[in-house]
PDB file of C-alpha atoms in Angstrom:
ATOM      1  CA  UNK A  39       0.000   0.000   0.000  1.00 38.00           C
ATOM      2  CA  UNK A  40       1.499   3.341  -1.068  1.00 37.00           C
ATOM      3  CA  UNK A  41       0.958   6.199   1.370  1.00 38.00           C
ATOM      4  CA  UNK A  42       1.156   9.799   0.168  1.00 42.00           C
ATOM      5  CA  UNK A  43       1.845  12.608   2.609  1.00 42.00           C
ATOM      6  CA  UNK A  44       1.936  16.342   2.171  1.00 47.00           C
ATOM      7  CA  UNK A  45       5.486  17.723   2.337  1.00 43.00           C
ATOM      8  CA  UNK A  46       4.518  20.353   4.903  1.00 48.00           C
ATOM      9  CA  UNK A  47       3.302  17.616   7.273  1.00 46.00           C
ATOM     10  CA  UNK A  48       6.735  15.967   7.417  1.00 48.00           C
ATOM     11  CA  UNK A  49       9.105  16.387  10.340  1.00 51.00           C
ATOM     12  CA  UNK A  50      12.388  18.225   9.770  1.00 54.00           C
ATOM     13  CA  UNK A  51      14.261  14.908   9.686  1.00 49.00           C
ATOM     14  CA  UNK A  52      11.808  13.497   7.147  1.00 46.00           C
ATOM     15  CA  UNK A  53      12.199  16.627   5.013  1.00 45.00           C
ATOM     16  CA  UNK A  54      15.993  16.225   5.041  1.00 48.00           C
ATOM     17  CA  UNK A  55      15.621  12.591   4.018  1.00 47.00           C
ATOM     18  CA  UNK A  56      13.198  13.652   1.303  1.00 48.00           C
ATOM     19  CA  UNK A  57      15.728  16.095  -0.153  1.00 43.00           C
ATOM     20  CA  UNK A  58      18.418  13.408  -0.002  1.00 42.00           C
ATOM     21  CA  UNK A  59      16.238  10.940  -1.865  1.00 41.00           C
ATOM     22  CA  UNK A  60      15.405  13.357  -4.677  1.00 45.00           C
ATOM     23  CA  UNK A  61      19.068  14.412  -4.956  1.00 45.00           C
ATOM     24  CA  UNK A  62      20.312  10.851  -5.389  1.00 46.00           C
ATOM     25  CA  UNK A  63      17.306   9.596  -7.365  1.00 44.00           C
ATOM     26  CA  UNK A  64      16.166  12.347  -9.779  1.00 48.00           C
ATOM     27  CA  UNK A  65      13.470  10.086 -11.206  1.00 45.00           C
ATOM     28  CA  UNK A  66      11.589  10.397  -7.883  1.00 42.00           C
ATOM     29  CA  UNK A  67      11.268  14.135  -8.420  1.00 49.00           C
ATOM     30  CA  UNK A  68      10.186  13.510 -12.021  1.00 50.00           C
ATOM     31  CA  UNK A  69       7.507  11.066 -10.922  1.00 47.00           C
ATOM     32  CA  UNK A  70       6.180  13.599  -8.435  1.00 52.00           C
ATOM     33  CA  UNK A  71       6.060  16.257 -11.131  1.00 52.00           C
ATOM     34  CA  UNK A  72       4.028  14.046 -13.467  1.00 50.00           C
ATOM     35  CA  UNK A  73       1.710  13.022 -10.628  1.00 56.00           C
ATOM     36  CA  UNK A  74       1.002  16.632  -9.673  1.00 57.00           C
ATOM     37  CA  UNK A  75       0.563  17.639 -13.314  1.00 51.00           C
ATOM     38  CA  UNK A  76      -1.927  14.825 -13.881  1.00 47.00           C
ATOM     39  CA  UNK A  77      -3.923  15.784 -10.780  1.00 49.00           C
ATOM     40  CA  UNK A  78      -4.048  19.433 -11.890  1.00 49.00           C
ATOM     41  CA  UNK A  79      -5.103  18.406 -15.412  1.00 48.00           C
ATOM     42  CA  UNK A  80      -7.955  16.231 -14.150  1.00 49.00           C
ATOM     43  CA  UNK A  81      -9.050  18.923 -11.695  1.00 47.00           C
ATOM     44  CA  UNK A  82      -9.058  21.518 -14.476  1.00 47.00           C
ATOM     45  CA  UNK A  83     -11.173  19.331 -16.730  1.00 45.00           C
ATOM     46  CA  UNK A  84     -13.591  18.642 -13.891  1.00 46.00           C
ATOM     47  CA  UNK A  85     -13.963  22.305 -12.944  1.00 44.00           C
ATOM     48  CA  UNK A  86     -14.404  23.396 -16.546  1.00 42.00           C
ATOM     49  CA  UNK A  87     -17.237  20.921 -17.075  1.00 45.00           C
ATOM     50  CA  UNK A  88     -15.541  19.410 -20.132  1.00 47.00           C
ATOM     51  CA  UNK A  89     -15.818  15.708 -20.948  1.00 49.00           C
ATOM     52  CA  UNK A  90     -12.490  13.910 -21.067  1.00 55.00           C
ATOM     53  CA  UNK A  91     -11.682  13.195 -24.759  1.00 77.00           C
ATOM     54  CA  UNK A  92     -15.341  12.584 -25.627  1.00 84.00           C
ATOM     55  CA  UNK A  93     -16.692  12.296 -29.164  1.00 89.00           C
ATOM     56  CA  UNK A  94     -20.140  12.999 -30.608  1.00 92.00           C
ATOM     57  CA  UNK A  95     -22.231   9.866 -31.110  1.00 91.00           C
ATOM     58  CA  UNK A  96     -23.482  10.904 -34.557  1.00 89.00           C
ATOM     59  CA  UNK A  97     -19.918  10.574 -35.894  1.00 92.00           C
ATOM     60  CA  UNK A  98     -19.773   6.856 -35.042  1.00 92.00           C
ATOM     61  CA  UNK A  99     -21.727   4.030 -36.678  1.00 92.00           C
ATOM     62  CA  UNK A 100     -23.593   1.616 -34.414  1.00 92.00           C
ATOM     63  CA  UNK A 101     -21.291  -1.249 -35.420  1.00 93.00           C
ATOM     64  CA  UNK A 102     -18.342   0.738 -34.024  1.00 93.00           C
ATOM     65  CA  UNK A 103     -19.982   1.562 -30.686  1.00 94.00           C
ATOM     66  CA  UNK A 104     -19.005  -0.474 -27.642  1.00 95.00           C
ATOM     67  CA  UNK A 105     -21.940  -0.417 -25.224  1.00 96.00           C
ATOM     68  CA  UNK A 106     -21.872  -1.449 -21.574  1.00 96.00           C
ATOM     69  CA  UNK A 107     -25.370  -1.468 -20.088  1.00 97.00           C
ATOM     70  CA  UNK A 108     -26.295  -2.663 -16.599  1.00 98.00           C
ATOM     71  CA  UNK A 109     -29.697  -2.783 -14.951  1.00 98.00           C
ATOM     72  CA  UNK A 110     -29.611  -3.212 -11.178  1.00 98.00           C
ATOM     73  CA  UNK A 111     -32.450  -4.047  -8.779  1.00 97.00           C
ATOM     74  CA  UNK A 112     -31.721  -3.851  -5.042  1.00 96.00           C
ATOM     75  CA  UNK A 113     -34.924  -5.215  -3.585  1.00 92.00           C
ATOM     76  CA  UNK A 114     -36.821  -1.936  -3.563  1.00 90.00           C
ATOM     77  CA  UNK A 115     -39.472  -0.672  -5.995  1.00 88.00           C
ATOM     78  CA  UNK A 116     -37.175   0.581  -8.784  1.00 95.00           C
ATOM     79  CA  UNK A 117     -34.482  -0.624 -11.176  1.00 97.00           C
ATOM     80  CA  UNK A 118     -31.449   1.557 -11.823  1.00 98.00           C
ATOM     81  CA  UNK A 119     -30.038   1.676 -15.361  1.00 98.00           C
ATOM     82  CA  UNK A 120     -26.555   2.828 -16.338  1.00 97.00           C
ATOM     83  CA  UNK A 121     -25.139   2.817 -19.873  1.00 97.00           C
ATOM     84  CA  UNK A 122     -21.681   3.770 -21.138  1.00 96.00           C
ATOM     85  CA  UNK A 123     -20.886   4.182 -24.817  1.00 96.00           C
ATOM     86  CA  UNK A 124     -17.366   4.075 -26.240  1.00 95.00           C
ATOM     87  CA  UNK A 125     -15.818   4.212 -29.682  1.00 93.00           C
ATOM     88  CA  UNK A 126     -14.570   0.820 -30.934  1.00 91.00           C
ATOM     89  CA  UNK A 127     -13.689  -0.754 -27.565  1.00 88.00           C
ATOM     90  CA  UNK A 128     -14.239  -0.610 -23.830  1.00 86.00           C
ATOM     91  CA  UNK A 129     -11.285   1.774 -23.390  1.00 85.00           C
ATOM     92  CA  UNK A 130     -12.146   3.853 -26.447  1.00 87.00           C
ATOM     93  CA  UNK A 131     -13.275   7.467 -26.393  1.00 90.00           C
ATOM     94  CA  UNK A 132     -16.514   8.001 -24.449  1.00 92.00           C
ATOM     95  CA  UNK A 133     -19.412   9.037 -26.635  1.00 92.00           C
ATOM     96  CA  UNK A 134     -21.871  11.836 -25.955  1.00 94.00           C
ATOM     97  CA  UNK A 135     -25.355  11.437 -27.391  1.00 95.00           C
ATOM     98  CA  UNK A 136     -26.123  14.291 -29.793  1.00 94.00           C
ATOM     99  CA  UNK A 137     -28.293  15.193 -32.787  1.00 94.00           C
ATOM    100  CA  UNK A 138     -31.292  13.022 -31.864  1.00 94.00           C
ATOM    101  CA  UNK A 139     -29.411   9.942 -30.639  1.00 95.00           C
ATOM    102  CA  UNK A 140     -31.100   8.693 -27.462  1.00 97.00           C
ATOM    103  CA  UNK A 141     -31.445   5.668 -25.164  1.00 98.00           C
ATOM    104  CA  UNK A 142     -34.687   4.471 -23.564  1.00 98.00           C
ATOM    105  CA  UNK A 143     -35.589   1.532 -21.334  1.00 98.00           C
ATOM    106  CA  UNK A 144     -39.049  -0.057 -21.284  1.00 97.00           C
ATOM    107  CA  UNK A 145     -40.604  -2.430 -18.751  1.00 96.00           C
ATOM    108  CA  UNK A 146     -44.203  -3.577 -18.310  1.00 94.00           C
ATOM    109  CA  UNK A 147     -45.526  -0.856 -20.598  1.00 92.00           C
ATOM    110  CA  UNK A 148     -43.555   1.991 -19.016  1.00 95.00           C
ATOM    111  CA  UNK A 149     -40.633   3.761 -20.724  1.00 97.00           C
ATOM    112  CA  UNK A 150     -37.969   6.166 -19.502  1.00 98.00           C
ATOM    113  CA  UNK A 151     -35.279   8.067 -21.406  1.00 98.00           C
ATOM    114  CA  UNK A 152     -31.755   7.932 -20.023  1.00 98.00           C
ATOM    115  CA  UNK A 153     -30.097  11.246 -19.213  1.00 97.00           C
ATOM    116  CA  UNK A 154     -26.452  12.281 -19.132  1.00 95.00           C
ATOM    117  CA  UNK A 155     -24.655  12.046 -15.808  1.00 90.00           C
ATOM    118  CA  UNK A 156     -21.098  13.365 -15.989  1.00 74.00           C
ATOM    119  CA  UNK A 157     -18.293  12.163 -13.804  1.00 74.00           C
ATOM    120  CA  UNK A 158     -14.618  13.044 -13.993  1.00 72.00           C
ATOM    121  CA  UNK A 159     -13.468  10.346 -16.446  1.00 71.00           C
ATOM    122  CA  UNK A 160     -16.647   8.926 -17.946  1.00 86.00           C
ATOM    123  CA  UNK A 161     -20.020   9.812 -19.447  1.00 93.00           C
ATOM    124  CA  UNK A 162     -22.844   7.814 -17.870  1.00 95.00           C
ATOM    125  CA  UNK A 163     -26.406   7.683 -19.143  1.00 96.00           C
ATOM    126  CA  UNK A 164     -28.739   6.777 -16.289  1.00 97.00           C
ATOM    127  CA  UNK A 165     -32.376   6.375 -15.314  1.00 97.00           C
ATOM    128  CA  UNK A 166     -34.639   4.561 -12.848  1.00 97.00           C
ATOM    129  CA  UNK A 167     -37.836   2.716 -13.661  1.00 97.00           C
ATOM    130  CA  UNK A 168     -40.481   1.147 -11.409  1.00 95.00           C
ATOM    131  CA  UNK A 169     -40.125  -2.639 -11.189  1.00 92.00           C
ATOM    132  CA  UNK A 170     -43.060  -3.676  -8.961  1.00 83.00           C
ATOM    133  CA  UNK A 171     -40.682  -5.868  -6.955  1.00 85.00           C
ATOM    134  CA  UNK A 172     -40.383  -8.589  -9.577  1.00 87.00           C
ATOM    135  CA  UNK A 173     -38.272  -9.843 -12.473  1.00 91.00           C
ATOM    136  CA  UNK A 174     -39.251  -9.842 -16.142  1.00 94.00           C
ATOM    137  CA  UNK A 175     -38.047  -8.576 -19.516  1.00 97.00           C
ATOM    138  CA  UNK A 176     -36.535  -5.122 -20.006  1.00 97.00           C
ATOM    139  CA  UNK A 177     -36.051  -3.557 -23.430  1.00 97.00           C
ATOM    140  CA  UNK A 178     -33.175  -1.178 -24.208  1.00 97.00           C
ATOM    141  CA  UNK A 179     -33.748   0.937 -27.326  1.00 96.00           C
ATOM    142  CA  UNK A 180     -31.103   3.028 -29.058  1.00 96.00           C
ATOM    143  CA  UNK A 181     -32.656   5.564 -31.449  1.00 96.00           C
ATOM    144  CA  UNK A 182     -30.140   6.903 -33.969  1.00 94.00           C
ATOM    145  CA  UNK A 183     -30.078  10.282 -35.658  1.00 94.00           C
ATOM    146  CA  UNK A 184     -30.558   8.622 -39.067  1.00 93.00           C
ATOM    147  CA  UNK A 185     -33.924   7.152 -38.061  1.00 92.00           C
ATOM    148  CA  UNK A 186     -32.636   3.635 -37.376  1.00 92.00           C
ATOM    149  CA  UNK A 187     -33.353   1.865 -34.124  1.00 94.00           C
ATOM    150  CA  UNK A 188     -31.573  -0.914 -32.206  1.00 95.00           C
ATOM    151  CA  UNK A 189     -33.675  -2.902 -29.742  1.00 95.00           C
ATOM    152  CA  UNK A 190     -32.098  -5.233 -27.161  1.00 96.00           C
ATOM    153  CA  UNK A 191     -33.655  -7.244 -24.337  1.00 96.00           C
ATOM    154  CA  UNK A 192     -32.577  -8.716 -21.011  1.00 97.00           C
ATOM    155  CA  UNK A 193     -34.480 -10.692 -18.380  1.00 97.00           C
ATOM    156  CA  UNK A 194     -34.083  -9.467 -14.818  1.00 96.00           C
ATOM    157  CA  UNK A 195     -33.423 -12.413 -12.463  1.00 96.00           C
ATOM    158  CA  UNK A 196     -36.046 -13.225  -9.887  1.00 94.00           C
ATOM    159  CA  UNK A 197     -35.733 -11.271  -6.620  1.00 95.00           C
ATOM    160  CA  UNK A 198     -34.562 -12.921  -3.406  1.00 96.00           C
ATOM    161  CA  UNK A 199     -34.061 -12.125   0.251  1.00 96.00           C
ATOM    162  CA  UNK A 200     -30.986 -12.651   2.438  1.00 98.00           C
ATOM    163  CA  UNK A 201     -32.250 -14.506   5.510  1.00 98.00           C
ATOM    164  CA  UNK A 202     -29.028 -14.598   7.526  1.00 97.00           C
ATOM    165  CA  UNK A 203     -26.899 -13.111   8.886  1.00 97.00           C
ATOM    166  CA  UNK A 204     -28.589  -9.842   9.765  1.00 95.00           C
ATOM    167  CA  UNK A 205     -26.766  -6.533   9.990  1.00 95.00           C
ATOM    168  CA  UNK A 206     -24.782  -5.854  13.200  1.00 96.00           C
ATOM    169  CA  UNK A 207     -24.250  -9.575  13.908  1.00 97.00           C
ATOM    170  CA  UNK A 208     -21.008 -10.145  15.840  1.00 98.00           C
ATOM    171  CA  UNK A 209     -18.507 -12.897  14.942  1.00 97.00           C
ATOM    172  CA  UNK A 210     -15.134 -14.080  16.168  1.00 96.00           C
ATOM    173  CA  UNK A 211     -12.449 -14.821  13.600  1.00 94.00           C
ATOM    174  CA  UNK A 212     -12.869 -18.612  13.863  1.00 93.00           C
ATOM    175  CA  UNK A 213     -16.651 -18.494  13.482  1.00 94.00           C
ATOM    176  CA  UNK A 214     -18.451 -19.706  10.382  1.00 92.00           C
ATOM    177  CA  UNK A 215     -20.295 -16.928   8.524  1.00 96.00           C
ATOM    178  CA  UNK A 216     -23.208 -18.904   7.118  1.00 97.00           C
ATOM    179  CA  UNK A 217     -25.162 -16.904   4.518  1.00 98.00           C
ATOM    180  CA  UNK A 218     -28.643 -18.062   3.522  1.00 98.00           C
ATOM    181  CA  UNK A 219     -31.102 -16.621   1.006  1.00 98.00           C
ATOM    182  CA  UNK A 220     -34.373 -17.555  -0.658  1.00 97.00           C
ATOM    183  CA  UNK A 221     -35.686 -18.488  -3.079  1.00 96.00           C
ATOM    184  CA  UNK A 222     -32.780 -20.417  -4.618  1.00 96.00           C
ATOM    185  CA  UNK A 223     -32.451 -21.026  -8.376  1.00 94.00           C
ATOM    186  CA  UNK A 224     -31.284 -24.528  -9.298  1.00 89.00           C
ATOM    187  CA  UNK A 225     -28.452 -24.594 -11.840  1.00 89.00           C
ATOM    188  CA  UNK A 226     -27.686 -20.893 -11.455  1.00 91.00           C
ATOM    189  CA  UNK A 227     -24.585 -19.166 -10.059  1.00 93.00           C
ATOM    190  CA  UNK A 228     -24.224 -16.210  -7.703  1.00 95.00           C
ATOM    191  CA  UNK A 229     -21.340 -13.807  -7.227  1.00 97.00           C
ATOM    192  CA  UNK A 230     -20.299 -13.022  -3.639  1.00 97.00           C
ATOM    193  CA  UNK A 231     -18.125 -10.052  -2.750  1.00 97.00           C
ATOM    194  CA  UNK A 232     -16.666  -9.718   0.740  1.00 97.00           C
ATOM    195  CA  UNK A 233     -15.053  -6.611   2.243  1.00 98.00           C
ATOM    196  CA  UNK A 234     -13.111  -6.738   5.516  1.00 98.00           C
ATOM    197  CA  UNK A 235     -11.851  -3.555   7.187  1.00 98.00           C
ATOM    198  CA  UNK A 236      -9.592  -3.718  10.261  1.00 98.00           C
ATOM    199  CA  UNK A 237      -7.867  -1.134  12.424  1.00 98.00           C
ATOM    200  CA  UNK A 238      -4.055  -1.429  12.433  1.00 97.00           C
ATOM    201  CA  UNK A 239      -1.128   0.430  13.932  1.00 96.00           C
ATOM    202  CA  UNK A 240       2.544   0.941  13.098  1.00 93.00           C
ATOM    203  CA  UNK A 241       5.571   0.843  15.382  1.00 90.00           C
ATOM    204  CA  UNK A 242       5.189   4.572  16.040  1.00 91.00           C
ATOM    205  CA  UNK A 243       1.611   3.795  17.218  1.00 92.00           C
ATOM    206  CA  UNK A 244      -0.022   5.726  14.359  1.00 94.00           C
ATOM    207  CA  UNK A 245      -3.248   3.997  13.295  1.00 96.00           C
ATOM    208  CA  UNK A 246      -5.240   3.479  10.119  1.00 96.00           C
ATOM    209  CA  UNK A 247      -7.869   1.153   8.668  1.00 97.00           C
ATOM    210  CA  UNK A 248      -6.721  -1.502   6.190  1.00 97.00           C
ATOM    211  CA  UNK A 249      -9.030  -3.226   3.702  1.00 98.00           C
ATOM    212  CA  UNK A 250      -9.282  -6.600   2.023  1.00 97.00           C
ATOM    213  CA  UNK A 251     -11.707  -7.472  -0.785  1.00 98.00           C
ATOM    214  CA  UNK A 252     -12.447 -10.846  -2.372  1.00 97.00           C
ATOM    215  CA  UNK A 253     -15.021 -12.125  -4.877  1.00 97.00           C
ATOM    216  CA  UNK A 254     -16.265 -15.707  -5.152  1.00 97.00           C
ATOM    217  CA  UNK A 255     -18.695 -17.622  -7.373  1.00 97.00           C
ATOM    218  CA  UNK A 256     -21.040 -20.165  -5.823  1.00 96.00           C
ATOM    219  CA  UNK A 257     -24.094 -22.232  -6.723  1.00 96.00           C
ATOM    220  CA  UNK A 258     -27.426 -20.474  -6.262  1.00 97.00           C
ATOM    221  CA  UNK A 259     -28.671 -23.129  -3.829  1.00 95.00           C
ATOM    222  CA  UNK A 260     -29.679 -20.880  -0.939  1.00 96.00           C
ATOM    223  CA  UNK A 261     -26.651 -21.200   1.341  1.00 96.00           C
ATOM    224  CA  UNK A 262     -22.968 -20.319   1.329  1.00 97.00           C
ATOM    225  CA  UNK A 263     -20.190 -20.397   3.896  1.00 96.00           C
ATOM    226  CA  UNK A 264     -18.408 -17.076   3.454  1.00 96.00           C
ATOM    227  CA  UNK A 265     -14.612 -17.704   3.675  1.00 95.00           C
ATOM    228  CA  UNK A 266     -13.881 -15.234   6.466  1.00 96.00           C
ATOM    229  CA  UNK A 267     -10.557 -16.969   7.188  1.00 95.00           C
ATOM    230  CA  UNK A 268      -9.406 -16.189   3.642  1.00 95.00           C
ATOM    231  CA  UNK A 269     -10.116 -12.483   4.074  1.00 97.00           C
ATOM    232  CA  UNK A 270      -8.288 -12.409   7.402  1.00 97.00           C
ATOM    233  CA  UNK A 271      -5.252 -14.379   6.185  1.00 96.00           C
ATOM    234  CA  UNK A 272      -4.883 -12.158   3.096  1.00 97.00           C
ATOM    235  CA  UNK A 273      -5.097  -8.995   5.168  1.00 97.00           C
ATOM    236  CA  UNK A 274      -2.649 -10.421   7.733  1.00 96.00           C
ATOM    237  CA  UNK A 275      -0.143 -11.083   4.953  1.00 96.00           C
ATOM    238  CA  UNK A 276      -0.509  -7.570   3.570  1.00 96.00           C
ATOM    239  CA  UNK A 277      -0.113  -5.703   6.853  1.00 95.00           C
ATOM    240  CA  UNK A 278       2.862  -7.899   7.802  1.00 95.00           C
ATOM    241  CA  UNK A 279       4.620  -6.738   4.634  1.00 95.00           C
ATOM    242  CA  UNK A 280       3.966  -3.157   5.722  1.00 92.00           C
ATOM    243  CA  UNK A 281       5.247  -3.708   9.291  1.00 93.00           C
ATOM    244  CA  UNK A 282       1.794  -3.059  10.704  1.00 96.00           C
ATOM    245  CA  UNK A 283      -0.129  -4.821  13.466  1.00 96.00           C
ATOM    246  CA  UNK A 284      -3.794  -5.473  14.194  1.00 96.00           C
ATOM    247  CA  UNK A 285      -5.445  -3.409  16.908  1.00 96.00           C
ATOM    248  CA  UNK A 286      -7.211  -6.191  18.798  1.00 97.00           C
ATOM    249  CA  UNK A 287      -9.070  -3.658  20.938  1.00 96.00           C
ATOM    250  CA  UNK A 288     -11.286  -2.719  17.981  1.00 97.00           C
ATOM    251  CA  UNK A 289     -13.496  -5.125  16.007  1.00 98.00           C
ATOM    252  CA  UNK A 290     -13.085  -5.442  12.251  1.00 98.00           C
ATOM    253  CA  UNK A 291     -15.990  -4.450  10.028  1.00 98.00           C
ATOM    254  CA  UNK A 292     -17.336  -6.993   7.517  1.00 98.00           C
ATOM    255  CA  UNK A 293     -19.695  -6.292   4.604  1.00 98.00           C
ATOM    256  CA  UNK A 294     -20.753  -8.597   1.796  1.00 98.00           C
ATOM    257  CA  UNK A 295     -22.978  -8.401  -1.249  1.00 98.00           C
ATOM    258  CA  UNK A 296     -24.580 -10.939  -3.577  1.00 98.00           C
ATOM    259  CA  UNK A 297     -25.283 -10.546  -7.308  1.00 98.00           C
ATOM    260  CA  UNK A 298     -27.635 -12.762  -9.315  1.00 97.00           C
ATOM    261  CA  UNK A 299     -26.964 -11.864 -12.967  1.00 97.00           C
ATOM    262  CA  UNK A 300     -28.511 -12.500 -16.395  1.00 96.00           C
ATOM    263  CA  UNK A 301     -26.935 -11.525 -19.717  1.00 96.00           C
ATOM    264  CA  UNK A 302     -29.042  -9.929 -22.440  1.00 95.00           C
ATOM    265  CA  UNK A 303     -29.274 -10.089 -26.217  1.00 88.00           C
ATOM    266  CA  UNK A 304     -27.620  -7.113 -27.957  1.00 88.00           C
ATOM    267  CA  UNK A 305     -28.843  -8.142 -31.407  1.00 74.00           C
ATOM    268  CA  UNK A 306     -25.274  -8.242 -32.788  1.00 78.00           C
ATOM    269  CA  UNK A 307     -25.430  -4.618 -33.942  1.00 87.00           C
ATOM    270  CA  UNK A 308     -22.778  -3.159 -31.641  1.00 93.00           C
ATOM    271  CA  UNK A 309     -19.012  -3.515 -31.376  1.00 93.00           C
ATOM    272  CA  UNK A 310     -17.839  -7.008 -30.400  1.00 91.00           C
ATOM    273  CA  UNK A 311     -17.626  -7.522 -26.627  1.00 93.00           C
ATOM    274  CA  UNK A 312     -20.503  -5.162 -25.801  1.00 95.00           C
ATOM    275  CA  UNK A 313     -22.551  -6.242 -22.786  1.00 96.00           C
ATOM    276  CA  UNK A 314     -26.075  -5.932 -21.449  1.00 97.00           C
ATOM    277  CA  UNK A 315     -26.688  -7.348 -17.955  1.00 97.00           C
ATOM    278  CA  UNK A 316     -29.486  -7.386 -15.401  1.00 97.00           C
ATOM    279  CA  UNK A 317     -28.511  -7.842 -11.750  1.00 98.00           C
ATOM    280  CA  UNK A 318     -30.478  -8.594  -8.600  1.00 97.00           C
ATOM    281  CA  UNK A 319     -28.150  -7.131  -5.958  1.00 98.00           C
ATOM    282  CA  UNK A 320     -28.373  -7.548  -2.188  1.00 98.00           C
ATOM    283  CA  UNK A 321     -26.042  -6.324   0.552  1.00 97.00           C
ATOM    284  CA  UNK A 322     -25.447  -6.883   4.256  1.00 97.00           C
ATOM    285  CA  UNK A 323     -23.328  -4.279   6.064  1.00 96.00           C
ATOM    286  CA  UNK A 324     -21.909  -3.562   9.503  1.00 96.00           C
ATOM    287  CA  UNK A 325     -21.066  -7.061  10.665  1.00 98.00           C
ATOM    288  CA  UNK A 326     -18.404  -7.106  13.390  1.00 98.00           C
ATOM    289  CA  UNK A 327     -15.481  -9.530  13.565  1.00 98.00           C
ATOM    290  CA  UNK A 328     -13.298  -9.768  16.667  1.00 98.00           C
ATOM    291  CA  UNK A 329      -9.791 -11.003  15.957  1.00 97.00           C
ATOM    292  CA  UNK A 330      -8.007 -13.241  18.455  1.00 93.00           C
ATOM    293  CA  UNK A 331      -4.658 -11.918  19.681  1.00 88.00           C
ATOM    294  CA  UNK A 332      -1.689 -14.223  19.114  1.00 76.00           C
TER     295      UNK A 332
END
């Protein structure tokens, strides 16, 4: 883990060491220059409201547009839609819809047009649509400025409920974290993502919170034993490399989420590799894990 500190916050001894490092290793100073320049460039673009290297959609044919579309339901009454468009590939220039190009999503007779949502390095097109707490078929329509239309469909997986554990449950590091949900879907797979966050300290007694993240695939059979020991052992290895130690007086925080995903039909009219997915997403937060001191 690389830690960045402001020069003014350094002690006099650390400042002297810093000058010595840059004197003997000029590339360190060069790296800092490029880092600061990049940060200033991104900040300038953000403040000016400009899109980073974007291109107008009407200059790109549909066959050369890479589309990444995800519909997410979180167990409430609406489905969130996010679409990114790029030229030629996933890392190509982001496209801005202009000159009559537009995206709409339809579900159970209702339609909503996606609107532009800028962030610092991407152009997102987003919307929410009522889902009545169920699955079903969603239709994504891309209307082009030339009058053509591309229609794609995806089936939202059936909703489910996490039965255990509940939020704020307390575990010890050797406990089994048994996750159950219903209904299960025979022959399907789920994606689990676990996030462990523990308080650590260095030899000078300064403290921070270190994180470990892992993702696993499992059968959608209604139960899964979350590998807590794997998260702890990975984080132990990482903090040992950094000469840090666990603060056993504070519990670790554990969150996990589950994704049940279906892939849609993009009609073969976009750039190869384009994706349309529908995800039933559930999350449990604020579990506590007490580590056992050696």
